[in-house]
Short mmCIF file of C-alpha atoms and ligand atoms in Angstrom, two decimals:
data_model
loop_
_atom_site.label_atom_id
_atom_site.label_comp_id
_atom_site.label_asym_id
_atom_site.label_seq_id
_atom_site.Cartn_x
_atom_site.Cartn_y
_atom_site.Cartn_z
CA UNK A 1 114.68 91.45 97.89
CA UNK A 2 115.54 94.14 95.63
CA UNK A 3 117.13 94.50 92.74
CA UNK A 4 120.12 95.74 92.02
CA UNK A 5 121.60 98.63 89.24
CA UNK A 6 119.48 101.45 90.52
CA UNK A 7 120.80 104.10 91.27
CA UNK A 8 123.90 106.37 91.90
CA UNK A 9 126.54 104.13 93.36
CA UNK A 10 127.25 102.15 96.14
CA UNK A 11 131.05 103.90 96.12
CA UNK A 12 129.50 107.01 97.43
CA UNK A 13 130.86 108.19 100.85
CA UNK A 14 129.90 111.75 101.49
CA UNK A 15 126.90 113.70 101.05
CA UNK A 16 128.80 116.16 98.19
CA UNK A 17 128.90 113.47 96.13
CA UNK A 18 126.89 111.96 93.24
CA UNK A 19 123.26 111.56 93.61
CA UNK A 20 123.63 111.98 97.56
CA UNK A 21 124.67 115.65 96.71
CA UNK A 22 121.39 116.43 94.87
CA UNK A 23 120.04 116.58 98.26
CA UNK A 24 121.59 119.31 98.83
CA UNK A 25 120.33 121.33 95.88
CA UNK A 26 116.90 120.51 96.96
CA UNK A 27 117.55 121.55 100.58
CA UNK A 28 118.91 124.74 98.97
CA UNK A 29 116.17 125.05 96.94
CA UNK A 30 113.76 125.21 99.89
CA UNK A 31 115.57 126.88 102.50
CA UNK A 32 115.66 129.51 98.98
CA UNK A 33 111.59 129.20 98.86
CA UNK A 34 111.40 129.13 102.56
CA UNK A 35 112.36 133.14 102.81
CA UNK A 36 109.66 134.16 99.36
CA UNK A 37 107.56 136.50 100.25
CA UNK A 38 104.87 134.18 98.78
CA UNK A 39 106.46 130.64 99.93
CA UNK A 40 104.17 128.04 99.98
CA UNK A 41 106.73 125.59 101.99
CA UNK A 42 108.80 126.67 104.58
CA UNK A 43 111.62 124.49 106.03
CA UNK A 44 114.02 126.17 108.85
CA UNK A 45 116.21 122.96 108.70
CA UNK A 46 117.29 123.24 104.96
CA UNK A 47 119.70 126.56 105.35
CA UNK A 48 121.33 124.24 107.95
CA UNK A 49 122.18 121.01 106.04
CA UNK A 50 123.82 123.44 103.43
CA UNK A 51 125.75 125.54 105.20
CA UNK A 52 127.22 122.27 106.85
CA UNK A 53 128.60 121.08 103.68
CA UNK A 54 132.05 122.84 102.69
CA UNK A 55 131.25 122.32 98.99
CA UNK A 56 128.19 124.16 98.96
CA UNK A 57 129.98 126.99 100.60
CA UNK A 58 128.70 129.90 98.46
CA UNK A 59 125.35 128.53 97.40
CA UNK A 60 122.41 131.44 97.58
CA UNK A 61 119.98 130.35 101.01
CA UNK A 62 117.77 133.61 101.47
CA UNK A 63 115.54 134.81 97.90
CA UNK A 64 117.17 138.14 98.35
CA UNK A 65 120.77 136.64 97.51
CA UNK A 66 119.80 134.76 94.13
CA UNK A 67 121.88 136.98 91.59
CA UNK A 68 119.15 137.66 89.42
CA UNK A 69 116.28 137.37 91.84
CA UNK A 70 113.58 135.47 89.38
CA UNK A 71 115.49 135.36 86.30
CA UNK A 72 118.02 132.90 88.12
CA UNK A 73 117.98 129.87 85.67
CA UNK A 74 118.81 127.49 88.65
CA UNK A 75 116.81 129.00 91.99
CA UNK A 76 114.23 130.15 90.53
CA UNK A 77 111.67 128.48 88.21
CA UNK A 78 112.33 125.12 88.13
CA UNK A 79 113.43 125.42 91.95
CA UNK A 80 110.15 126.76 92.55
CA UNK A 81 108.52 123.69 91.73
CA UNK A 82 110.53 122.06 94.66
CA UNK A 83 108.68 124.09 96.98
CA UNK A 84 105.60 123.19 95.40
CA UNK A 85 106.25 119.25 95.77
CA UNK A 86 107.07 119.74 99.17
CA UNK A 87 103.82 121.44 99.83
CA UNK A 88 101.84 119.08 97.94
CA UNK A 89 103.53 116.13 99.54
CA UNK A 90 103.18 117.78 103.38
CA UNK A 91 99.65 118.35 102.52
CA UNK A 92 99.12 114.90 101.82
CA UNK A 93 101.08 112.73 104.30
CA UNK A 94 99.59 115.28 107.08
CA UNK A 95 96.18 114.44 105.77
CA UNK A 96 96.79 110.38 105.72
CA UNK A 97 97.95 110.76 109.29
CA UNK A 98 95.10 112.58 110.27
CA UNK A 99 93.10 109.71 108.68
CA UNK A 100 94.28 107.06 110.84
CA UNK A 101 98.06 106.35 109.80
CA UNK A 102 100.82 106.17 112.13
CA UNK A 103 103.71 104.38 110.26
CA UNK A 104 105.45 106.87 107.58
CA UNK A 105 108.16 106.09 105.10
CA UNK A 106 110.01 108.44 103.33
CA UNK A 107 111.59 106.41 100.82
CA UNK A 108 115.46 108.35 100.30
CA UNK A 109 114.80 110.59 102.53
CA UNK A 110 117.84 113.08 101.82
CA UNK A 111 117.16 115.54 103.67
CA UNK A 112 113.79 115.77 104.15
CA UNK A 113 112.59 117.41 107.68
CA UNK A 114 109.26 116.33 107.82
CA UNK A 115 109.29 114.43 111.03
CA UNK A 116 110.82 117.93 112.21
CA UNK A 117 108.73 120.24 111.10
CA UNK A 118 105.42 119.06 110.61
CA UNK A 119 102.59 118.73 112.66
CA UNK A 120 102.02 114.86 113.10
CA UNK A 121 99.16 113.22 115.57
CA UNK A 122 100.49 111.72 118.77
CA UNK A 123 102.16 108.14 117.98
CA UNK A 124 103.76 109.11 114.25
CA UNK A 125 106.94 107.19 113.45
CA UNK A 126 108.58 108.73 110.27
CA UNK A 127 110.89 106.27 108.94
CA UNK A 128 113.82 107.52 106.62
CA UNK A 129 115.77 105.41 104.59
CA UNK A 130 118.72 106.44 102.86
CA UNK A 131 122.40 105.75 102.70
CA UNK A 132 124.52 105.32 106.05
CA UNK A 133 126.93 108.51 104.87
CA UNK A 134 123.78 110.56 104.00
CA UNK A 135 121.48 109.71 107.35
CA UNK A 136 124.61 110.57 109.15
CA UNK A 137 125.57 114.03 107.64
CA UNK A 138 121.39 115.10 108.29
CA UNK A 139 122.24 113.41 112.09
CA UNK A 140 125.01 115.49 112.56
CA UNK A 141 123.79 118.76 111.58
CA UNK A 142 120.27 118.36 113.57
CA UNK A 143 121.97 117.65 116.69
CA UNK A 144 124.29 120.69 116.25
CA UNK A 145 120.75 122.67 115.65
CA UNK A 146 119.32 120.84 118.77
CA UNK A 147 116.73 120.12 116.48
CA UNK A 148 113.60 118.15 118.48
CA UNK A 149 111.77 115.66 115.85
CA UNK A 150 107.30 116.48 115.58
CA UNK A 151 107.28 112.30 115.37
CA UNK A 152 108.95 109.33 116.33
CA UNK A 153 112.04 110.15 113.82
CA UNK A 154 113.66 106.92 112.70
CA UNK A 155 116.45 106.60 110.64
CA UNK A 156 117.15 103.37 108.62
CA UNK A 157 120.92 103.57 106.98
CA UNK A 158 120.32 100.93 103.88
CA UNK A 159 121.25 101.33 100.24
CA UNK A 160 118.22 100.50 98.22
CA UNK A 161 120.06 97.97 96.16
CA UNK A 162 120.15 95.83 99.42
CA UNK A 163 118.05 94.27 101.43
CA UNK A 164 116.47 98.02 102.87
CA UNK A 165 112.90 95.78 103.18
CA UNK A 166 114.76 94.11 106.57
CA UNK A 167 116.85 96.86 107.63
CA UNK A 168 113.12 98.38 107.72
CA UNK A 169 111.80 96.12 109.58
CA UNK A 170 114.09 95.63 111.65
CA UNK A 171 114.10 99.16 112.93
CA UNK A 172 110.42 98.32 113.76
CA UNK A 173 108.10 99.30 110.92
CA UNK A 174 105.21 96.74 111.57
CA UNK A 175 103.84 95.29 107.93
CA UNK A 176 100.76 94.51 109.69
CA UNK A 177 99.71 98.07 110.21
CA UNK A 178 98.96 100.91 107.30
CA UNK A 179 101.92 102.61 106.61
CA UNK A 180 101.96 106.09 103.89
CA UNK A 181 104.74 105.60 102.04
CA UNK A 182 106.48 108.80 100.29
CA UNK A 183 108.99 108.39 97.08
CA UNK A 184 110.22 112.09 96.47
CA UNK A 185 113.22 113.01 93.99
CA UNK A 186 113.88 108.96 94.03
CA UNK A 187 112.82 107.70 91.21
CA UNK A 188 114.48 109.04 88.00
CA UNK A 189 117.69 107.72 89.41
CA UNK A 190 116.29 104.04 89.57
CA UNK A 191 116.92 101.79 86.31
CA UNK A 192 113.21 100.61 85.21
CA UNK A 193 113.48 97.35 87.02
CA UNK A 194 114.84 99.13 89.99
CA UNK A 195 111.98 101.50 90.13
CA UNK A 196 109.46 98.35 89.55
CA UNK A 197 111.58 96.08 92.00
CA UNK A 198 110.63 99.05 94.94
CA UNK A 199 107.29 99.27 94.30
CA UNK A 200 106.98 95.21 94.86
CA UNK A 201 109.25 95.55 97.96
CA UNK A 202 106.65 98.62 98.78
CA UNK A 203 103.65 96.34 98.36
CA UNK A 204 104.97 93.54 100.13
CA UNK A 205 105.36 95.52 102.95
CA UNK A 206 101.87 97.53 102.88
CA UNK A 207 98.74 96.55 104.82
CA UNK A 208 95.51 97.51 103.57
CA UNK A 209 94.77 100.97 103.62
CA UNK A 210 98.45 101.77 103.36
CA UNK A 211 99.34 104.88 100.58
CA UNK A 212 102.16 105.77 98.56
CA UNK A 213 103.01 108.93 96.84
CA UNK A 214 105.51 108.65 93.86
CA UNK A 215 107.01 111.12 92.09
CA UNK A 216 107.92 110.26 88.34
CA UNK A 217 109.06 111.62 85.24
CA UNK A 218 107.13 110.97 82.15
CA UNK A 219 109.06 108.64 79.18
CA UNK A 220 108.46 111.73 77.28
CA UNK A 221 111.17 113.15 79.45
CA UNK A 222 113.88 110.76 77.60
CA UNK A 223 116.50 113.18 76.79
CA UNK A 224 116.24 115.14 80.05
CA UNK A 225 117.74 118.26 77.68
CA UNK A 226 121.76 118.67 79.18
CA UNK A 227 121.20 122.42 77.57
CA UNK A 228 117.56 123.42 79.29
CA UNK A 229 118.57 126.11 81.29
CA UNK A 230 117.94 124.78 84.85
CA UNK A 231 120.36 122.09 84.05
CA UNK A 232 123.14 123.94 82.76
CA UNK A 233 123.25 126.34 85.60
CA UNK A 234 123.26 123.20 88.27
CA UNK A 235 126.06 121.90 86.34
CA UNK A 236 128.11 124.89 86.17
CA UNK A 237 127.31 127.08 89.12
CA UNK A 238 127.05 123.44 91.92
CA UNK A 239 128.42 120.98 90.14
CA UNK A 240 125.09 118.97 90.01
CA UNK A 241 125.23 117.30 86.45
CA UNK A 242 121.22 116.02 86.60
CA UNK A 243 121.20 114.56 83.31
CA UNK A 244 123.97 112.30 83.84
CA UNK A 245 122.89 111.22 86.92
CA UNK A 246 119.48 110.28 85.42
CA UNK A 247 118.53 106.40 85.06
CA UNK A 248 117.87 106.62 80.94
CA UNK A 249 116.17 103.39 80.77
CA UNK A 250 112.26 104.22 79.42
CA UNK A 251 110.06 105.03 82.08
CA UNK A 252 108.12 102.44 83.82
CA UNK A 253 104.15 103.00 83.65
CA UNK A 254 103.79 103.05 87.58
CA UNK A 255 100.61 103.73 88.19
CA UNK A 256 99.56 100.86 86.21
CA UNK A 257 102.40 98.46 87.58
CA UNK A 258 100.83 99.82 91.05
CA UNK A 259 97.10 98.47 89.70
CA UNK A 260 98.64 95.31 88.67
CA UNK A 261 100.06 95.18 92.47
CA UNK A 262 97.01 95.42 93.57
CA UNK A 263 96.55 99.28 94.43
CA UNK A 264 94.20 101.75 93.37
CA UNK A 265 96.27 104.50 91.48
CA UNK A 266 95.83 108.09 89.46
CA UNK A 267 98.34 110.19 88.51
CA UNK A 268 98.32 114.11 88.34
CA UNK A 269 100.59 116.58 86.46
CA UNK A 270 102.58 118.83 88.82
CA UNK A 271 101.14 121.54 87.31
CA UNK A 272 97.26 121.07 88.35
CA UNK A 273 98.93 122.05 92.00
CA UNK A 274 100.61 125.16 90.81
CA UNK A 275 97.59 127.05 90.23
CA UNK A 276 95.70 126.20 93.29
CA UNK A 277 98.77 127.62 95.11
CA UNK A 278 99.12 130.72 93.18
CA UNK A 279 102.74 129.71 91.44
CA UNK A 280 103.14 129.70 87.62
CA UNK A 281 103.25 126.35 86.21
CA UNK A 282 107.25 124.68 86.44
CA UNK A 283 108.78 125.28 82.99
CA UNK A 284 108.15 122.91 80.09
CA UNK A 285 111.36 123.26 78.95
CA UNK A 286 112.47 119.72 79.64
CA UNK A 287 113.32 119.82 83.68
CA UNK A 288 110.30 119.58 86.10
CA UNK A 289 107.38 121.01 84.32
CA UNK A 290 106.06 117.69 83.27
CA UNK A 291 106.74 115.76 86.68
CA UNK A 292 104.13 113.58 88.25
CA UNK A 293 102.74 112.57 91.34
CA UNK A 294 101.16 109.04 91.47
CA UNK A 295 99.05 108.54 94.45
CA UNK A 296 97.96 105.03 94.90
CA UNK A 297 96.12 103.18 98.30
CA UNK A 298 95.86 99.58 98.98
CA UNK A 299 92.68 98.50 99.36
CA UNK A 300 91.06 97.58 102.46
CA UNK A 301 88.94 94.57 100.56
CA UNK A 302 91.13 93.63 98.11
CA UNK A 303 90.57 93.69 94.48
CA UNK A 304 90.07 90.82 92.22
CA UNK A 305 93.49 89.87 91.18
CA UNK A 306 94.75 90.87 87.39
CA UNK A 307 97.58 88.97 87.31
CA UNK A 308 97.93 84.94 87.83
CA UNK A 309 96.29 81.92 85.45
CA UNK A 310 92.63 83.55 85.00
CA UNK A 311 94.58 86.76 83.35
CA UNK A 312 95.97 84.36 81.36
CA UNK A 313 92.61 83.78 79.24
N1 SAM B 1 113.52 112.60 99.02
C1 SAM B 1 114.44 113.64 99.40
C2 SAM B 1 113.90 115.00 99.06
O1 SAM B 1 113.04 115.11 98.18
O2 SAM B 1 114.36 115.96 99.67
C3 SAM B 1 115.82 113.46 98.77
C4 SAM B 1 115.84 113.40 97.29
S1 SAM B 1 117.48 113.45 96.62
C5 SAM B 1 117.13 114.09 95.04
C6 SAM B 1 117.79 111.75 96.22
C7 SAM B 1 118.12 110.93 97.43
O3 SAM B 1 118.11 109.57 97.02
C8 SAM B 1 119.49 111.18 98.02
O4 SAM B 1 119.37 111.49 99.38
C9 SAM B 1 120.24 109.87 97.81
O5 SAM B 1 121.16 109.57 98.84
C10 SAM B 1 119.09 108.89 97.77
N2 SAM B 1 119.43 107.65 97.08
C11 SAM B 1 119.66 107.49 95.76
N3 SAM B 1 119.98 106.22 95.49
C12 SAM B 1 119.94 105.55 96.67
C13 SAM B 1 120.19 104.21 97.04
N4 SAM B 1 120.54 103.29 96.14
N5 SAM B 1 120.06 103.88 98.33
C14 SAM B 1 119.70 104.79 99.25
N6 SAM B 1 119.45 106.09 98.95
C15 SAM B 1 119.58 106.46 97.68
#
Protein backbone atom coordinates (compact mmCIF):
# COMPACT_ATOMS: atom_id res chain seq x y z
CA UNK A 1 0.00 0.00 0.00
CA UNK A 2 1.75 3.13 -0.50
CA UNK A 3 2.62 5.77 1.31
CA UNK A 4 1.43 8.87 1.40
CA UNK A 5 3.16 12.77 1.17
CA UNK A 6 4.74 12.26 -2.18
CA UNK A 7 4.24 14.28 -4.41
CA UNK A 8 2.46 17.39 -5.92
CA UNK A 9 -1.05 17.32 -4.57
CA UNK A 10 -3.98 15.44 -4.63
CA UNK A 11 -6.02 19.06 -5.20
CA UNK A 12 -4.74 19.08 -8.69
CA UNK A 13 -7.48 19.09 -11.42
CA UNK A 14 -6.04 20.08 -14.73
CA UNK A 15 -3.03 19.28 -16.54
CA UNK A 16 -1.69 23.28 -16.29
CA UNK A 17 -1.34 22.82 -12.95
CA UNK A 18 1.40 21.93 -10.43
CA UNK A 19 3.53 19.02 -11.06
CA UNK A 20 0.89 17.67 -13.73
CA UNK A 21 1.95 20.82 -15.81
CA UNK A 22 5.66 19.81 -15.93
CA UNK A 23 4.46 17.39 -18.39
CA UNK A 24 3.94 19.71 -20.52
CA UNK A 25 7.39 21.31 -20.51
CA UNK A 26 8.78 17.98 -21.22
CA UNK A 27 6.37 17.32 -24.11
CA UNK A 28 7.52 20.77 -25.29
CA UNK A 29 10.82 19.97 -24.83
CA UNK A 30 10.65 17.02 -27.23
CA UNK A 31 8.29 17.99 -29.75
CA UNK A 32 11.36 21.13 -29.59
CA UNK A 33 14.15 18.19 -30.08
CA UNK A 34 11.89 16.30 -32.34
CA UNK A 35 12.40 19.06 -35.36
CA UNK A 36 16.82 19.34 -34.56
CA UNK A 37 18.49 18.76 -37.31
CA UNK A 38 20.51 16.30 -35.17
CA UNK A 39 17.49 14.92 -32.86
CA UNK A 40 18.17 11.87 -31.34
CA UNK A 41 14.29 11.37 -30.20
CA UNK A 42 11.57 12.21 -32.20
CA UNK A 43 7.96 12.30 -30.87
CA UNK A 44 5.06 13.58 -33.41
CA UNK A 45 2.56 13.41 -30.43
CA UNK A 46 4.31 16.04 -28.14
CA UNK A 47 3.50 19.37 -30.44
CA UNK A 48 -0.07 18.02 -29.93
CA UNK A 49 -0.51 17.72 -26.12
CA UNK A 50 0.84 21.40 -26.06
CA UNK A 51 -0.93 23.08 -28.37
CA UNK A 52 -4.09 21.54 -26.59
CA UNK A 53 -3.42 23.31 -23.46
CA UNK A 54 -4.58 27.13 -23.52
CA UNK A 55 -1.83 28.00 -21.02
CA UNK A 56 0.92 26.90 -23.01
CA UNK A 57 -0.42 28.94 -25.82
CA UNK A 58 2.81 30.65 -26.99
CA UNK A 59 5.34 28.05 -25.95
CA UNK A 60 8.23 27.53 -28.87
CA UNK A 61 7.35 23.65 -30.62
CA UNK A 62 9.68 23.70 -33.83
CA UNK A 63 13.91 24.46 -33.01
CA UNK A 64 13.61 27.22 -35.50
CA UNK A 65 11.15 29.29 -33.13
CA UNK A 66 13.36 29.15 -29.81
CA UNK A 67 14.30 32.98 -29.54
CA UNK A 68 17.80 32.47 -29.27
CA UNK A 69 18.14 29.19 -31.10
CA UNK A 70 20.94 27.41 -28.67
CA UNK A 71 21.55 30.10 -26.32
CA UNK A 72 17.82 29.66 -25.06
CA UNK A 73 18.40 29.10 -21.25
CA UNK A 74 15.12 26.99 -21.09
CA UNK A 75 14.87 24.88 -24.69
CA UNK A 76 17.97 24.40 -25.18
CA UNK A 77 20.67 22.77 -22.98
CA UNK A 78 19.14 21.41 -20.24
CA UNK A 79 16.03 20.58 -22.59
CA UNK A 80 18.37 18.76 -24.63
CA UNK A 81 19.00 16.32 -22.10
CA UNK A 82 15.18 15.46 -22.26
CA UNK A 83 15.65 14.22 -25.60
CA UNK A 84 18.49 12.31 -24.54
CA UNK A 85 16.49 10.42 -21.63
CA UNK A 86 13.91 9.70 -23.93
CA UNK A 87 16.30 8.07 -26.27
CA UNK A 88 18.09 6.26 -23.70
CA UNK A 89 14.91 5.07 -22.09
CA UNK A 90 13.24 3.96 -25.78
CA UNK A 91 16.43 2.23 -26.39
CA UNK A 92 16.09 0.28 -23.42
CA UNK A 93 12.41 -0.70 -22.89
CA UNK A 94 12.52 -1.62 -26.85
CA UNK A 95 15.44 -3.84 -26.07
CA UNK A 96 13.69 -5.63 -22.81
CA UNK A 97 10.73 -6.27 -25.07
CA UNK A 98 12.68 -7.70 -27.62
CA UNK A 99 14.11 -9.93 -24.85
CA UNK A 100 11.04 -11.57 -23.91
CA UNK A 101 8.85 -8.85 -21.98
CA UNK A 102 5.39 -8.11 -22.73
CA UNK A 103 3.99 -6.23 -19.64
CA UNK A 104 5.34 -2.41 -19.56
CA UNK A 105 4.79 0.20 -16.90
CA UNK A 106 5.43 3.59 -17.25
CA UNK A 107 5.26 4.74 -13.85
CA UNK A 108 3.58 8.74 -14.25
CA UNK A 109 3.35 8.47 -17.46
CA UNK A 110 2.54 12.29 -18.33
CA UNK A 111 2.65 12.31 -21.48
CA UNK A 112 4.75 9.87 -22.61
CA UNK A 113 3.86 8.32 -26.27
CA UNK A 114 5.71 5.33 -26.19
CA UNK A 115 3.00 2.83 -26.70
CA UNK A 116 2.36 5.28 -29.79
CA UNK A 117 5.28 5.60 -31.30
CA UNK A 118 7.50 2.88 -30.75
CA UNK A 119 8.03 -0.22 -32.31
CA UNK A 120 6.85 -2.94 -29.73
CA UNK A 121 6.69 -6.98 -30.56
CA UNK A 122 3.22 -8.37 -31.11
CA UNK A 123 1.37 -8.81 -27.56
CA UNK A 124 2.98 -5.43 -25.70
CA UNK A 125 0.65 -3.91 -23.11
CA UNK A 126 2.07 -0.45 -22.02
CA UNK A 127 0.51 0.41 -18.85
CA UNK A 128 0.38 4.21 -17.81
CA UNK A 129 -0.37 5.35 -14.57
CA UNK A 130 -0.96 8.77 -13.71
CA UNK A 131 -3.63 11.01 -12.36
CA UNK A 132 -7.38 10.71 -13.67
CA UNK A 133 -7.23 14.67 -14.91
CA UNK A 134 -3.81 14.02 -16.56
CA UNK A 135 -4.65 10.40 -18.43
CA UNK A 136 -7.68 12.22 -19.57
CA UNK A 137 -6.22 15.49 -21.10
CA UNK A 138 -3.38 12.87 -23.14
CA UNK A 139 -6.97 10.77 -24.01
CA UNK A 140 -8.49 13.62 -25.34
CA UNK A 141 -5.93 15.04 -27.48
CA UNK A 142 -4.91 11.44 -29.09
CA UNK A 143 -8.31 10.79 -30.13
CA UNK A 144 -8.62 14.28 -31.72
CA UNK A 145 -5.12 13.19 -33.57
CA UNK A 146 -6.75 9.74 -34.36
CA UNK A 147 -3.73 8.61 -32.92
CA UNK A 148 -3.50 4.42 -33.25
CA UNK A 149 -1.39 3.00 -30.11
CA UNK A 150 2.15 0.47 -31.45
CA UNK A 151 0.90 -1.75 -28.12
CA UNK A 152 -1.87 -2.67 -26.12
CA UNK A 153 -2.12 1.09 -24.59
CA UNK A 154 -3.60 0.95 -21.12
CA UNK A 155 -4.32 3.68 -19.05
CA UNK A 156 -4.59 3.32 -15.21
CA UNK A 157 -6.08 6.80 -13.61
CA UNK A 158 -4.56 6.37 -9.81
CA UNK A 159 -2.75 8.92 -7.70
CA UNK A 160 0.37 7.29 -6.42
CA UNK A 161 -0.43 8.14 -2.86
CA UNK A 162 -3.29 5.51 -3.20
CA UNK A 163 -3.66 2.26 -3.66
CA UNK A 164 -2.23 2.56 -7.72
CA UNK A 165 -0.71 -1.29 -6.91
CA UNK A 166 -4.72 -2.49 -7.34
CA UNK A 167 -5.92 -0.01 -9.68
CA UNK A 168 -2.90 -1.81 -11.63
CA UNK A 169 -3.93 -4.83 -11.31
CA UNK A 170 -7.00 -4.47 -11.75
CA UNK A 171 -6.65 -3.11 -15.23
CA UNK A 172 -4.92 -6.52 -15.83
CA UNK A 173 -1.17 -6.28 -15.29
CA UNK A 174 -0.44 -10.00 -14.31
CA UNK A 175 2.35 -10.06 -11.23
CA UNK A 176 3.09 -13.45 -12.33
CA UNK A 177 4.68 -12.46 -15.58
CA UNK A 178 8.01 -10.06 -16.11
CA UNK A 179 6.98 -6.76 -16.40
CA UNK A 180 9.85 -3.55 -17.39
CA UNK A 181 8.95 -1.03 -15.33
CA UNK A 182 9.93 2.75 -16.36
CA UNK A 183 10.12 5.75 -13.58
CA UNK A 184 10.90 8.92 -15.79
CA UNK A 185 10.72 12.66 -14.39
CA UNK A 186 8.88 10.88 -11.19
CA UNK A 187 11.00 10.75 -8.71
CA UNK A 188 12.36 14.13 -7.43
CA UNK A 189 8.79 14.98 -6.66
CA UNK A 190 8.43 11.90 -4.22
CA UNK A 191 9.33 12.61 -0.37
CA UNK A 192 12.20 9.89 0.48
CA UNK A 193 9.77 7.45 1.91
CA UNK A 194 7.52 8.00 -1.00
CA UNK A 195 10.20 7.25 -3.47
CA UNK A 196 11.26 4.04 -1.19
CA UNK A 197 7.46 3.13 -0.54
CA UNK A 198 7.23 2.74 -4.81
CA UNK A 199 10.03 0.83 -5.24
CA UNK A 200 8.52 -1.88 -2.54
CA UNK A 201 5.08 -1.55 -4.25
CA UNK A 202 7.38 -2.04 -7.62
CA UNK A 203 8.96 -5.19 -6.21
CA UNK A 204 5.98 -6.63 -4.90
CA UNK A 205 4.56 -6.58 -8.06
CA UNK A 206 7.69 -7.86 -10.24
CA UNK A 207 8.29 -11.47 -11.30
CA UNK A 208 11.64 -12.61 -11.90
CA UNK A 209 13.29 -11.24 -14.73
CA UNK A 210 11.17 -8.13 -14.45
CA UNK A 211 13.38 -4.51 -14.95
CA UNK A 212 13.01 -1.12 -13.84
CA UNK A 213 14.59 2.00 -15.04
CA UNK A 214 14.68 4.97 -12.50
CA UNK A 215 15.60 8.19 -13.00
CA UNK A 216 17.08 10.07 -9.87
CA UNK A 217 18.73 13.06 -8.78
CA UNK A 218 21.83 12.79 -6.77
CA UNK A 219 21.62 14.21 -2.78
CA UNK A 220 24.28 16.38 -4.11
CA UNK A 221 21.50 18.04 -5.99
CA UNK A 222 20.00 19.46 -2.48
CA UNK A 223 19.53 22.99 -3.33
CA UNK A 224 18.27 22.38 -6.87
CA UNK A 225 19.80 26.24 -7.51
CA UNK A 226 16.19 28.57 -7.95
CA UNK A 227 18.87 30.98 -9.94
CA UNK A 228 20.62 28.21 -12.49
CA UNK A 229 19.54 29.47 -15.57
CA UNK A 230 17.25 26.65 -16.85
CA UNK A 231 15.19 27.22 -13.83
CA UNK A 232 14.71 30.77 -13.90
CA UNK A 233 13.62 30.85 -17.46
CA UNK A 234 10.85 27.89 -16.70
CA UNK A 235 9.72 30.02 -13.96
CA UNK A 236 9.41 33.17 -15.74
CA UNK A 237 8.80 32.45 -19.38
CA UNK A 238 5.97 28.97 -18.36
CA UNK A 239 5.34 29.39 -15.12
CA UNK A 240 7.05 26.04 -14.16
CA UNK A 241 8.69 26.86 -10.68
CA UNK A 242 10.93 23.30 -10.58
CA UNK A 243 12.56 24.00 -7.44
CA UNK A 244 9.56 24.44 -5.49
CA UNK A 245 7.96 21.67 -6.78
CA UNK A 246 10.97 19.47 -5.81
CA UNK A 247 10.56 16.85 -2.81
CA UNK A 248 13.73 18.41 -0.58
CA UNK A 249 13.93 15.54 1.66
CA UNK A 250 17.77 13.90 1.08
CA UNK A 251 17.86 11.59 -1.61
CA UNK A 252 17.22 8.00 -1.07
CA UNK A 253 20.26 5.63 -2.18
CA UNK A 254 18.02 3.59 -4.70
CA UNK A 255 20.05 1.48 -6.23
CA UNK A 256 21.08 0.08 -3.03
CA UNK A 257 17.44 0.10 -1.47
CA UNK A 258 16.75 -1.85 -4.95
CA UNK A 259 19.75 -4.56 -3.83
CA UNK A 260 18.28 -4.75 -0.47
CA UNK A 261 14.83 -5.59 -2.41
CA UNK A 262 16.31 -8.10 -3.88
CA UNK A 263 17.36 -6.69 -7.45
CA UNK A 264 20.50 -6.47 -9.15
CA UNK A 265 21.20 -2.64 -9.70
CA UNK A 266 24.00 -0.04 -11.29
CA UNK A 267 23.57 3.30 -11.82
CA UNK A 268 25.01 5.53 -14.71
CA UNK A 269 25.47 9.34 -15.00
CA UNK A 270 23.34 10.86 -17.78
CA UNK A 271 26.21 12.05 -19.21
CA UNK A 272 28.07 8.61 -20.25
CA UNK A 273 24.91 8.63 -22.91
CA UNK A 274 25.54 12.05 -24.23
CA UNK A 275 28.64 11.26 -25.91
CA UNK A 276 27.70 8.07 -27.51
CA UNK A 277 24.88 10.14 -29.11
CA UNK A 278 26.91 12.98 -30.23
CA UNK A 279 25.19 15.75 -27.67
CA UNK A 280 27.35 17.79 -25.24
CA UNK A 281 27.06 16.67 -21.80
CA UNK A 282 23.59 18.43 -19.87
CA UNK A 283 24.94 21.42 -17.91
CA UNK A 284 26.44 21.02 -14.44
CA UNK A 285 25.07 23.97 -13.37
CA UNK A 286 22.68 22.47 -10.87
CA UNK A 287 19.53 21.25 -13.26
CA UNK A 288 19.99 17.90 -15.15
CA UNK A 289 23.63 17.48 -15.73
CA UNK A 290 24.10 15.22 -12.81
CA UNK A 291 20.80 13.05 -13.29
CA UNK A 292 20.87 9.31 -13.10
CA UNK A 293 19.52 6.36 -14.50
CA UNK A 294 19.34 3.27 -12.19
CA UNK A 295 18.73 0.14 -14.05
CA UNK A 296 18.01 -2.75 -11.86
CA UNK A 297 16.49 -6.63 -12.89
CA UNK A 298 15.04 -9.10 -10.61
CA UNK A 299 16.63 -12.08 -10.64
CA UNK A 300 15.45 -15.15 -12.16
CA UNK A 301 17.13 -17.40 -9.10
CA UNK A 302 16.87 -15.26 -6.46
CA UNK A 303 19.60 -13.94 -4.39
CA UNK A 304 20.43 -14.82 -0.91
CA UNK A 305 18.41 -12.49 1.14
CA UNK A 306 20.31 -9.31 2.95
CA UNK A 307 17.76 -8.35 5.01
CA UNK A 308 15.84 -10.56 7.84
CA UNK A 309 17.49 -12.27 11.28
CA UNK A 310 20.85 -13.70 9.58
CA UNK A 311 21.64 -9.82 8.53
CA UNK A 312 21.15 -9.25 11.86
CA UNK A 313 24.63 -10.93 12.94
N1 LIG B 1 7.16 10.32 -17.10
C1 LIG B 1 6.62 11.36 -17.94
C2 LIG B 1 7.67 11.88 -18.88
O1 LIG B 1 8.86 11.75 -18.60
O2 LIG B 1 7.28 12.45 -19.90
C3 LIG B 1 6.02 12.51 -17.15
C4 LIG B 1 6.93 13.17 -16.20
S1 LIG B 1 6.24 14.65 -15.50
C5 LIG B 1 7.71 15.49 -15.09
C6 LIG B 1 5.72 14.11 -13.89
C7 LIG B 1 4.43 13.33 -13.93
O3 LIG B 1 4.24 12.76 -12.65
C8 LIG B 1 3.20 14.15 -14.22
O4 LIG B 1 2.51 13.61 -15.31
C9 LIG B 1 2.37 14.05 -12.94
O5 LIG B 1 0.97 14.04 -13.16
C10 LIG B 1 2.86 12.72 -12.39
N2 LIG B 1 2.66 12.60 -10.95
C11 LIG B 1 3.29 13.29 -9.98
N3 LIG B 1 2.82 12.93 -8.78
C12 LIG B 1 1.86 11.99 -8.99
C13 LIG B 1 1.01 11.25 -8.15
N4 LIG B 1 1.03 11.40 -6.83
N5 LIG B 1 0.15 10.38 -8.71
C14 LIG B 1 0.12 10.20 -10.05
N6 LIG B 1 0.92 10.88 -10.91
C15 LIG B 1 1.77 11.77 -10.38
Amino acid sequence: MAATGRSGTSAERAIGEGVSRTALLIAAARAIESTRSDAVAVDRYAAHFVRAEPSAAGWPLRFEDVPGGDANPLWSGDARYLGLRTRVFDDHLLEVARAGTRQVVLVAAGLDARALRLDWPAGTSVFEVDREHVLGFKQRVLDEVGARPTARRVPVPADLEDDWPSALLEAGLSPDRPTAWLVEGLSMYLSRAGLRALLRDVTRLSAPASTLVLEVKPDSHAPRDPAAPFYAEARTAIDVDLPALFNHDPRPDSEADLVLLGWTATSRGSGEYAGIHGQAVPSPDGTFGDNRFVFARKPTVPLPRLTGPDAQR
